[in-house]
Short mmCIF file of C-alpha atoms and ligand atoms in Angstrom, two decimals:
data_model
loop_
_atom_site.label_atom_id
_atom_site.label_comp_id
_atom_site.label_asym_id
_atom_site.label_seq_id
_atom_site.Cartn_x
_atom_site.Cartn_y
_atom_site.Cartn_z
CA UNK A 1421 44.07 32.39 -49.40
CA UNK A 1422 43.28 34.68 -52.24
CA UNK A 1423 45.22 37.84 -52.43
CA UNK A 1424 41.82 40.13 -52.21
CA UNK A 1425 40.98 38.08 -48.64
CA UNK A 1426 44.66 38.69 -47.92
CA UNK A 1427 44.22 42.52 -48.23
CA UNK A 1428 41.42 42.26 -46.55
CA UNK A 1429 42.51 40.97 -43.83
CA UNK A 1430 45.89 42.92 -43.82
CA UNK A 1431 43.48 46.32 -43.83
CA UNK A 1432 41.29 45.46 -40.78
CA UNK A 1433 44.42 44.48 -38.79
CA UNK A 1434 45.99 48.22 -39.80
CA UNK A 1435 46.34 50.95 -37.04
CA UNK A 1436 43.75 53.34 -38.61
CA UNK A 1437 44.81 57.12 -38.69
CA UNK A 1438 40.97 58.39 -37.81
CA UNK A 1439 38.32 56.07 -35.76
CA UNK A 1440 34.87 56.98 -34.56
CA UNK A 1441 34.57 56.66 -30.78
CA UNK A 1442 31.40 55.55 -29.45
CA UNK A 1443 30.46 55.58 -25.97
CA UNK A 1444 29.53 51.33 -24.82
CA UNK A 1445 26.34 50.37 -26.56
CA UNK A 1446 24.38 49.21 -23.26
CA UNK A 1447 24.92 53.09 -21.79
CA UNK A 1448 24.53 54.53 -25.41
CA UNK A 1449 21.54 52.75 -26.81
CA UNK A 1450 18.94 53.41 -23.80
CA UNK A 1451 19.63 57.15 -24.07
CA UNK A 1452 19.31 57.04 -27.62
CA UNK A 1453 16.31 54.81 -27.75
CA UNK A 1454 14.74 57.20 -24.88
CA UNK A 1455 14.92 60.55 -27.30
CA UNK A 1456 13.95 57.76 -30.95
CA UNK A 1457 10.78 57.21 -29.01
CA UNK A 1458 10.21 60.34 -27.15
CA UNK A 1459 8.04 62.01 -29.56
CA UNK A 1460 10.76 64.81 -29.94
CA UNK A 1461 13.30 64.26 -32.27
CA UNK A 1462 14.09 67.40 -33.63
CA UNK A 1463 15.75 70.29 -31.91
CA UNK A 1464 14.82 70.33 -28.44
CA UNK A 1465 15.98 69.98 -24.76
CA UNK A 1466 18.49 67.61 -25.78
CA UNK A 1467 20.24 69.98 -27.70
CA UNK A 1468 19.52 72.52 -24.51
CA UNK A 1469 21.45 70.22 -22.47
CA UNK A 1470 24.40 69.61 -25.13
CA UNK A 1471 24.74 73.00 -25.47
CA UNK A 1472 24.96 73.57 -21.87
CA UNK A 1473 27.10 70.75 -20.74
CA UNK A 1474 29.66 71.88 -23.46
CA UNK A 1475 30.00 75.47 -22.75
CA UNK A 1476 30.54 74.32 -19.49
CA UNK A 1477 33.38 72.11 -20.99
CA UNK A 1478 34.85 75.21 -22.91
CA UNK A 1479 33.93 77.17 -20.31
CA UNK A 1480 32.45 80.17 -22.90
CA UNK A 1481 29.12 82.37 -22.30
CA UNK A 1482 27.07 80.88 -25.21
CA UNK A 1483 27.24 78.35 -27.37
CA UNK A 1484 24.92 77.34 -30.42
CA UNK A 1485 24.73 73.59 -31.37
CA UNK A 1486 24.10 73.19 -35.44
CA UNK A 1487 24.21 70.22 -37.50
CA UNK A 1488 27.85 70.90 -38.72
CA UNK A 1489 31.14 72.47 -38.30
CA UNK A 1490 30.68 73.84 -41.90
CA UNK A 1491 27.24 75.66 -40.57
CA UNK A 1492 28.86 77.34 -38.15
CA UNK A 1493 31.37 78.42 -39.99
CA UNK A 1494 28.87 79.86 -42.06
CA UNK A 1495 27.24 81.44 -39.13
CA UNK A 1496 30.61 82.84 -38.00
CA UNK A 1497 31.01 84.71 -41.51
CA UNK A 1498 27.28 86.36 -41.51
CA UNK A 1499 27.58 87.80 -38.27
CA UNK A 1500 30.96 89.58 -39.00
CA UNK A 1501 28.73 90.53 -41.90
CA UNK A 1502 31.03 89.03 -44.71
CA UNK A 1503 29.73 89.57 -48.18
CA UNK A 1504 30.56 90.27 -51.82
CA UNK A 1505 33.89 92.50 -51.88
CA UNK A 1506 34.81 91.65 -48.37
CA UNK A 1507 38.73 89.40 -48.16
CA UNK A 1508 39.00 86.87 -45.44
CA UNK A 1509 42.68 86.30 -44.84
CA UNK A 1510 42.73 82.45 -44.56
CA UNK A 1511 45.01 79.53 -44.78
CA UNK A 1512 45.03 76.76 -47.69
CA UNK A 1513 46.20 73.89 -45.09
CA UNK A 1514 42.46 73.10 -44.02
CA UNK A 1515 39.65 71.07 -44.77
CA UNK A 1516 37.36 72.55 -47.41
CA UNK A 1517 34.91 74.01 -45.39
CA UNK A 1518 37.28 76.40 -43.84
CA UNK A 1519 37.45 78.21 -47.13
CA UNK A 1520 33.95 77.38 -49.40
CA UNK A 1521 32.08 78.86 -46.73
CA UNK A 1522 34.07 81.91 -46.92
CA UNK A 1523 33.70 81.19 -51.28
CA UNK A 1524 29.51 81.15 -50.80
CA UNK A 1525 29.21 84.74 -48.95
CA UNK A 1526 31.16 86.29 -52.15
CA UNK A 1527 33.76 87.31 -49.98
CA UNK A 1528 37.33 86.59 -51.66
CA UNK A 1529 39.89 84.49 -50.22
CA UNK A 1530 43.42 85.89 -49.52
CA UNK A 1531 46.32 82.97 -48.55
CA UNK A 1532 48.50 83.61 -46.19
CA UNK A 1533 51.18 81.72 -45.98
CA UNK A 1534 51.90 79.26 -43.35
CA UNK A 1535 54.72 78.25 -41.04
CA UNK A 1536 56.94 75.94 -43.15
CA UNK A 1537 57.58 74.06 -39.71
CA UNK A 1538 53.76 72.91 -38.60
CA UNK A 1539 51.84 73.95 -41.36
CA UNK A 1540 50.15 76.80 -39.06
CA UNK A 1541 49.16 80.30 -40.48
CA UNK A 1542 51.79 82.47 -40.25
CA UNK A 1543 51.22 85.89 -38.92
CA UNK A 1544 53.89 88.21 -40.38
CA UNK A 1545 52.42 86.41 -43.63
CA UNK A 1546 49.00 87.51 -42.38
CA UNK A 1547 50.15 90.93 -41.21
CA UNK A 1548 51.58 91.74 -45.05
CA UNK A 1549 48.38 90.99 -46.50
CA UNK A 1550 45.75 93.29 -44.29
CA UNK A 1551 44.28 95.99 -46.62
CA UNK A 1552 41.04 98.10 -46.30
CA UNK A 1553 38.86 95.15 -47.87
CA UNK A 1554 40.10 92.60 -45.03
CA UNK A 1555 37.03 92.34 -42.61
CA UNK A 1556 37.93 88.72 -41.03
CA UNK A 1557 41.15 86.77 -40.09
CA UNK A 1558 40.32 82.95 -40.39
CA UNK A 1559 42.54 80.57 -38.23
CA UNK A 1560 42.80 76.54 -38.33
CA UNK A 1561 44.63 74.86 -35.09
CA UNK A 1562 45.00 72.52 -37.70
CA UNK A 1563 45.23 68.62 -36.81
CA UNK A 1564 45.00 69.85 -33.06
CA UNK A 1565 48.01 72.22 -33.12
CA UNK A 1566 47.12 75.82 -31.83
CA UNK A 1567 48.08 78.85 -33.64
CA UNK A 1568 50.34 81.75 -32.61
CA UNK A 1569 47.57 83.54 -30.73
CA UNK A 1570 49.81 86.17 -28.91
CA UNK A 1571 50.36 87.31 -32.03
CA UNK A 1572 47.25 86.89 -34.05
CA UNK A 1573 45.13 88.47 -31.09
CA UNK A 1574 47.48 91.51 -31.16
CA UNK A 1575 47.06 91.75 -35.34
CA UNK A 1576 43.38 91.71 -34.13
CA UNK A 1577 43.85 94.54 -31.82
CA UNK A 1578 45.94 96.52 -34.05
CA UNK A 1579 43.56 96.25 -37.19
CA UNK A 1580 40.84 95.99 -35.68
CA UNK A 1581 40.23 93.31 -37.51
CA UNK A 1582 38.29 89.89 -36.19
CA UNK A 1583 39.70 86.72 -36.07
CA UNK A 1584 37.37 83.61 -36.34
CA UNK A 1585 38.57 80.49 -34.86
CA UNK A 1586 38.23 77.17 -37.10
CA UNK A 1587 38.95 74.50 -33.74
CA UNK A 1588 37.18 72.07 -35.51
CA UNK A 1589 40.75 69.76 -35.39
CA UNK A 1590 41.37 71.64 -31.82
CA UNK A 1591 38.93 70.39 -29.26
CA UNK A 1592 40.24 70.29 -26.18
CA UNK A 1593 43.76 71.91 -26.64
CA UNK A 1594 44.89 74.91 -25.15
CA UNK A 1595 45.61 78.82 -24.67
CA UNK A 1596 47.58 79.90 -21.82
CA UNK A 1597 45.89 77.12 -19.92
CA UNK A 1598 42.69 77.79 -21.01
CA UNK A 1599 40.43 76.10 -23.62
CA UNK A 1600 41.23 76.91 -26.91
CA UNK A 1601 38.90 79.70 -28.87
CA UNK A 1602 37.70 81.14 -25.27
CA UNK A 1603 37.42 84.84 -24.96
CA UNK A 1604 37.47 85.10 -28.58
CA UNK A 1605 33.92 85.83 -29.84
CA UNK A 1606 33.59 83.27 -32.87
CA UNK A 1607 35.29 79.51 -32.53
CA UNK A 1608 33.87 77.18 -34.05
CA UNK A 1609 34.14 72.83 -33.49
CA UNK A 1610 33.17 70.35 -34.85
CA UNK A 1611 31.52 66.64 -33.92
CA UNK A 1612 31.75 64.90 -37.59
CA UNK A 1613 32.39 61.40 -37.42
CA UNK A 1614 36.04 61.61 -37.43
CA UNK A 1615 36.94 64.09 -35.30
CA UNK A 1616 38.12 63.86 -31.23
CA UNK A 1617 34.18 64.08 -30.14
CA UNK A 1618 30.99 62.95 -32.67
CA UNK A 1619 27.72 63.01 -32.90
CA UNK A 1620 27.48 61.60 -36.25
CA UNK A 1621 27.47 65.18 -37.38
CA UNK A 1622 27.20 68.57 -35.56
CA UNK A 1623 28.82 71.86 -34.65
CA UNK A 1624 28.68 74.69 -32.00
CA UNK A 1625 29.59 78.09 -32.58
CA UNK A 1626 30.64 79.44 -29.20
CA UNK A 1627 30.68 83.18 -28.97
CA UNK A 1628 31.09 86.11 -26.51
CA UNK A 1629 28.64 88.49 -27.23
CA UNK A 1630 25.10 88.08 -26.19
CA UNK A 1631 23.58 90.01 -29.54
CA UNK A 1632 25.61 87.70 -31.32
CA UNK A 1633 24.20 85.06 -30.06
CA UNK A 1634 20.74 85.72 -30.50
CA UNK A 1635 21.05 86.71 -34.26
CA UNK A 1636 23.08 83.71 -34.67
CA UNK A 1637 19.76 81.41 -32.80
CA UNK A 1638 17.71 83.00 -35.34
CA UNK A 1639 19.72 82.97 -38.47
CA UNK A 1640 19.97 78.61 -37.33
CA UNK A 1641 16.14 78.57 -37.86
CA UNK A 1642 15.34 79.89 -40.73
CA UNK A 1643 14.83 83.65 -39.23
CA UNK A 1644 12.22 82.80 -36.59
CA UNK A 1645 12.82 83.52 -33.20
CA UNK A 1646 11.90 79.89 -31.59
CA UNK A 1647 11.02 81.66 -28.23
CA UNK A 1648 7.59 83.15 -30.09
CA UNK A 1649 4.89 81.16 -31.93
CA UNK A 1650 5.02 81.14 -35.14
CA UNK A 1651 2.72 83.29 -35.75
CA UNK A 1652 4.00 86.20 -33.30
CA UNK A 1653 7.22 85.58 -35.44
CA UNK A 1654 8.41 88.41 -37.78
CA UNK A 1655 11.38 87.43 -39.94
CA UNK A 1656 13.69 90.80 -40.48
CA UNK A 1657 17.02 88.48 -41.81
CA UNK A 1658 16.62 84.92 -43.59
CA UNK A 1659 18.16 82.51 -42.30
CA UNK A 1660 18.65 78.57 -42.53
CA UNK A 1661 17.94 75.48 -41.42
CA UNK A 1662 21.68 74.78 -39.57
CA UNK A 1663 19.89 73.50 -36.12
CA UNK A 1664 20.70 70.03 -34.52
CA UNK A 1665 18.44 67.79 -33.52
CA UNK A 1666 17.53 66.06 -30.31
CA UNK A 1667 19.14 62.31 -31.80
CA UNK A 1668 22.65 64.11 -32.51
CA UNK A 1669 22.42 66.06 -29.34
CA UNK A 1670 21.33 62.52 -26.99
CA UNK A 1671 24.73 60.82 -28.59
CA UNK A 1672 26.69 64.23 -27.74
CA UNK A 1673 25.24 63.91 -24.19
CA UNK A 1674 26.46 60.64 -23.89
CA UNK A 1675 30.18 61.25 -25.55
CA UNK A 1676 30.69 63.90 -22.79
CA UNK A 1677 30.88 61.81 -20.51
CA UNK A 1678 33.87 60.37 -22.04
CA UNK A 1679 35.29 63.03 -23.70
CA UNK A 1680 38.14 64.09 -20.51
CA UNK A 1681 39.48 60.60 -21.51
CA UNK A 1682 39.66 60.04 -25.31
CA UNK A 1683 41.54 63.77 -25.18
CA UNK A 1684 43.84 62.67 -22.74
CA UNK A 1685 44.70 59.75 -24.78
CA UNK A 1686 45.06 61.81 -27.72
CA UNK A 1687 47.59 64.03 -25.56
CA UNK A 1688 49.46 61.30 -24.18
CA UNK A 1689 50.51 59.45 -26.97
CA UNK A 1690 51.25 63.00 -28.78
CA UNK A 1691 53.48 63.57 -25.93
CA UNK A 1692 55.17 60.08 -26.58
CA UNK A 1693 55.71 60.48 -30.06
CA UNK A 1694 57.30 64.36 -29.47
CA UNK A 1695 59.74 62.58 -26.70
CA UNK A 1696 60.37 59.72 -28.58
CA UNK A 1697 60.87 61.07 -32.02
CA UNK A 1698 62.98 64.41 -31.41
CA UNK A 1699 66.00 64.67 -32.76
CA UNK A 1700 65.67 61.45 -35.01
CA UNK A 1701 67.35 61.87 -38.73
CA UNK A 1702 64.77 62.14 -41.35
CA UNK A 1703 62.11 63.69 -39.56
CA UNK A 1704 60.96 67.53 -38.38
CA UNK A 1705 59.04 67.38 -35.45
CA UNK A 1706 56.39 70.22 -35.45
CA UNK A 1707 56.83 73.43 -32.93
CA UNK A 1708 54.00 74.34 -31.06
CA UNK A 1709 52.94 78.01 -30.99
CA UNK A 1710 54.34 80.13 -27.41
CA UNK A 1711 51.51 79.23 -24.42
CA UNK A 1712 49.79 76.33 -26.52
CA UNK A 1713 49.34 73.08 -25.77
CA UNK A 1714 47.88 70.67 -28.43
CA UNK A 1715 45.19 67.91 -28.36
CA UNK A 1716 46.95 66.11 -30.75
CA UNK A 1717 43.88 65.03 -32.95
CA UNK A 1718 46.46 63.55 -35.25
CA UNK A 1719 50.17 63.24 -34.81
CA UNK A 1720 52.18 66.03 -37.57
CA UNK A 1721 55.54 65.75 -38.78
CA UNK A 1722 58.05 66.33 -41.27
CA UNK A 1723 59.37 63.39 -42.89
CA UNK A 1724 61.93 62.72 -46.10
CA UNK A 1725 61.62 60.47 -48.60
CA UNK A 1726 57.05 60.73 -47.55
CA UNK A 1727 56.42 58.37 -50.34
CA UNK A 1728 58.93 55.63 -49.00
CA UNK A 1729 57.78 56.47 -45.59
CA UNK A 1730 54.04 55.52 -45.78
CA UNK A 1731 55.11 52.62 -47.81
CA UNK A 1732 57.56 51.43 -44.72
CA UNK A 1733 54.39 52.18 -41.95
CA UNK A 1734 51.57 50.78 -44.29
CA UNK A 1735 53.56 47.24 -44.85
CA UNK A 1736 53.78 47.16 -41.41
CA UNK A 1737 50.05 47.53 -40.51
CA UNK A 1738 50.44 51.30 -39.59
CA UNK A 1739 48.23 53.78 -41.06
CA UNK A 1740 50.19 57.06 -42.49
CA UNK A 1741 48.65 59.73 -44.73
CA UNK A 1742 48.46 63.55 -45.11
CA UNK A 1743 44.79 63.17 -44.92
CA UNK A 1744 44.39 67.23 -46.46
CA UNK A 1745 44.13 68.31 -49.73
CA UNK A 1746 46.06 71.80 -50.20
CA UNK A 1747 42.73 74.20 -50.25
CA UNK A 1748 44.59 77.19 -53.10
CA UNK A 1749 44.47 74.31 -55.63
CA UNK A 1750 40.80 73.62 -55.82
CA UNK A 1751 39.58 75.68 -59.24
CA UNK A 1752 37.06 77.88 -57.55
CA UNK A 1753 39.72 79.68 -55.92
CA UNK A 1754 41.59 80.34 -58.70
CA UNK A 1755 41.37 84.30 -58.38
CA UNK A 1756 42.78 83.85 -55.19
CA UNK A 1757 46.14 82.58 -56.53
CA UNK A 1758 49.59 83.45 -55.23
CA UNK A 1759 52.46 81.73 -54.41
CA UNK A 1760 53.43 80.05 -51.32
CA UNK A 1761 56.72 79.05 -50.97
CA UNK A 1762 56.43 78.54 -47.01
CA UNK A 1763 52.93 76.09 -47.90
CA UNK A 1764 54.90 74.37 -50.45
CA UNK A 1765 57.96 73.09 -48.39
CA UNK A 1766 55.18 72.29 -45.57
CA UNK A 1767 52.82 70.61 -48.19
CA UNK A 1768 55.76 68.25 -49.59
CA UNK A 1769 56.90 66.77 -46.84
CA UNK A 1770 54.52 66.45 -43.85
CA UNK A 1771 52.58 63.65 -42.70
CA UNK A 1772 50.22 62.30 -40.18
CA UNK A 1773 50.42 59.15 -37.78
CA UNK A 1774 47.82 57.75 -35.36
CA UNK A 1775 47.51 58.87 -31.68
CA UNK A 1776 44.15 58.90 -31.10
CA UNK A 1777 42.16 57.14 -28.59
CA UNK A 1778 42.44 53.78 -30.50
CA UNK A 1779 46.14 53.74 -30.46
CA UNK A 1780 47.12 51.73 -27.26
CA UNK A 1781 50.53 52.06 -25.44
CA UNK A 1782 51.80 48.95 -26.88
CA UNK A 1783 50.72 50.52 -30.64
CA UNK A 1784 52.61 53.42 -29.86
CA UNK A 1785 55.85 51.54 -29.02
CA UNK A 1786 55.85 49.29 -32.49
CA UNK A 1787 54.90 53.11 -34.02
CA UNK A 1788 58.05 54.52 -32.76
CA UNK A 1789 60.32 51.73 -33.12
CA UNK A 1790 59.35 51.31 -36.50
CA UNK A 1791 60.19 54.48 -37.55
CA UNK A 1792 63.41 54.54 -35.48
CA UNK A 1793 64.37 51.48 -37.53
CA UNK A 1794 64.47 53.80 -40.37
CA UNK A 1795 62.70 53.42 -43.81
C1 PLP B 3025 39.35 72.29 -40.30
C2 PLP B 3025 37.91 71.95 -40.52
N1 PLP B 3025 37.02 72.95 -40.50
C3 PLP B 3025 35.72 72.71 -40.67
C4 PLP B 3025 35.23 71.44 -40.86
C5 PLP B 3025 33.78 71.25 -41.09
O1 PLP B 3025 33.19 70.46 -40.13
P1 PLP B 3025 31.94 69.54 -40.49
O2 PLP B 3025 32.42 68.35 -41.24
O3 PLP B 3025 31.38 69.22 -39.13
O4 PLP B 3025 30.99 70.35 -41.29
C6 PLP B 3025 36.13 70.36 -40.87
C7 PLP B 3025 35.70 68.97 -41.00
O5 PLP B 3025 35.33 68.40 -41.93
C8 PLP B 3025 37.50 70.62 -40.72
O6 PLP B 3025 38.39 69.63 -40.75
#
């Protein structure tokens, strides 16, 4: 056998770190085909019911479906009313889209710094860097992990200040036993391909406040108000074309249905890995924030010798990565720079295993005894 068929092979038989779930094609594919040959495709009561069956599931007053995490995020930033001048506080360990959309309202960027532990924003970091200019606190549960909300939501009441909720890693985790981002007025998810829940690609903003909510409608189509013709229509603030459509929405639909289950996976093997792998030598397992509980969208930890470590997991068919590119380094947000001595010591040494859906009990066991074998 050739060594390219070889690695071939070898890479199909690895435990991926990220996998799409998709609901069984004979319960998928009528629902989809339905809404393909419905002669409504684009944003309609598909969407309606998405929307409805998922602030159910979050249990929040509205939420807004759009085609992407990154629109919403958007969204989120117009209706504080972020613009040129304005300084999000914000954290580098992200996904882009955290930050650029926070770079295209002219707003500046200010890093906090984050826990060295889990990677998490850090708010006595945060609470050093408030100044007149600081309209909007941005927080990531990054990879599932929930941040120190006790404290953030009293910076919030203190300063006044907003804090937007980036729970596009987070779905399903938790706040003193509620969903994560409820009660605050702007979380945002979202259902890319990768994440716990997709529908190829889409968002929700889920908000509080009713005015919100109907600016935020608007400012997803272009302006218009969708409840008047368009003719009735007056546009007072442009907005853009962020909506989702009915195809996205009829997959969503369907992934509900299944969504209780691939979380609970998620949880359960993040709960085996946090039993299994505390107080091992060589690793830091990650704290979780005070009344949190995580929905483990990937596993997090501290490891030495990383380099040697993914080496040891990937020989063995295992999957290891940091997946995230440190956001402060990225060019655009040069003006932004300061130093980050908590973000470095996270940034050098963490890494991220599988425990999602895909990862079976038996999968977990050869995870954990391989790294208890040392590397
Ligand atoms: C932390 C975080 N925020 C926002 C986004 C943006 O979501 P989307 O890809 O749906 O636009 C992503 C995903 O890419 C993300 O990982």
């Amino acid at each position: 056998m050739s060594e390219k068929s070889w690695k071939q092979i070898r890479k199909s038989e690895m435990i991926p770190l990220v996998k799409p779930f998709m609901p069984p094609r004979d319960v998928l594919m009528p629902a989809l085909e339905n809404i393909l040959y419905s002669g409504y495709i684009a944003e309609g009561e598909a969407v309606y019911q998405f929307e409805d069956t998922f602030r159910q599931y979050v249990d929040n007053p509205y939420c807004l479906a759009v085609n992407s995490g990154t629109a919403a995020l958007h969204l989120a930033y117009l209706l504080e009313n972020i613009k040129a001048g304005d300084e999000i506080i914000s954290t580098p360990m992200t996904a882009e889209p955290t930050n650029t959309t926070i770079a295209v309202t002219g707003a500046k960027v200010v890093w906090g710094d984050v826990d060295p532990n889990n990677g998490l924003l850090d708010p006595k970091s945060v609470r050093n860097l408030i100044t007149e200019k600081t309209k909007a606190i941005v927080l990531v549960h990054y990879a599932g992990m929930v941040c120190d909300m006790d404290e953030f939501n009293q910076l919030s009441k203190e300063y006044n200040i907003p804090v937007i909720e980036d729970a596009a890693h987070a779905l399903g985790s938790k706040y003193r036993n509620k969903m994560t981002g409820l009660g605050n007025n702007n979380t945002i998810f979202s259902f890319q391909a990768i994440k716990h829940m997709t529908t190829v690609d889409g968002g929700i903003l889920a908000l509080t406040n009713g005015t919100d909510m109907e600016r935020a409608r608007k400012l997803r189509w272009f302006g218009l108000d969708k409840k008047k013709s368009r003719l009735e229509n007056d546009i007072t603030e442009a907005g853009y074309k962020y909506g989702m459509n009915n195809v996205n929405a009829a997959i969503g639909n369907v992934q509900m249905r299944y969504l209780d289950s691939i979380i609970n996976t998620h949880i359960s093997n993040g709960k085996y890995y946090d039993a299994e792998l505390k107080d091992m030598s060589g690793i830091e397992l990650p704290n979780y924030s005070n009344h949190t509980e995580p929905s483990y969208w990937l596993y997090t930890m501290k490891v030495e010798r990383r380099e040697d470590f993914i080496k040891m997991m990937e020989s063995n068919g295992v999957t290891a990565s940091t997946l995230h590119h440190r956001n402060d380094t990225h060019s655009v947000f040069k003006p932004s720079e300061r130093e980050l001595p908590n973000m470095e010591t996270f940034y050098n040494s963490f890494v991220h295993i599988p425990c999602g859906w895909w990862v079976t009990e038996e999968d977990r066991e050869r995870i954990a005894a391989l790294i208890k074998k040392g590397w």
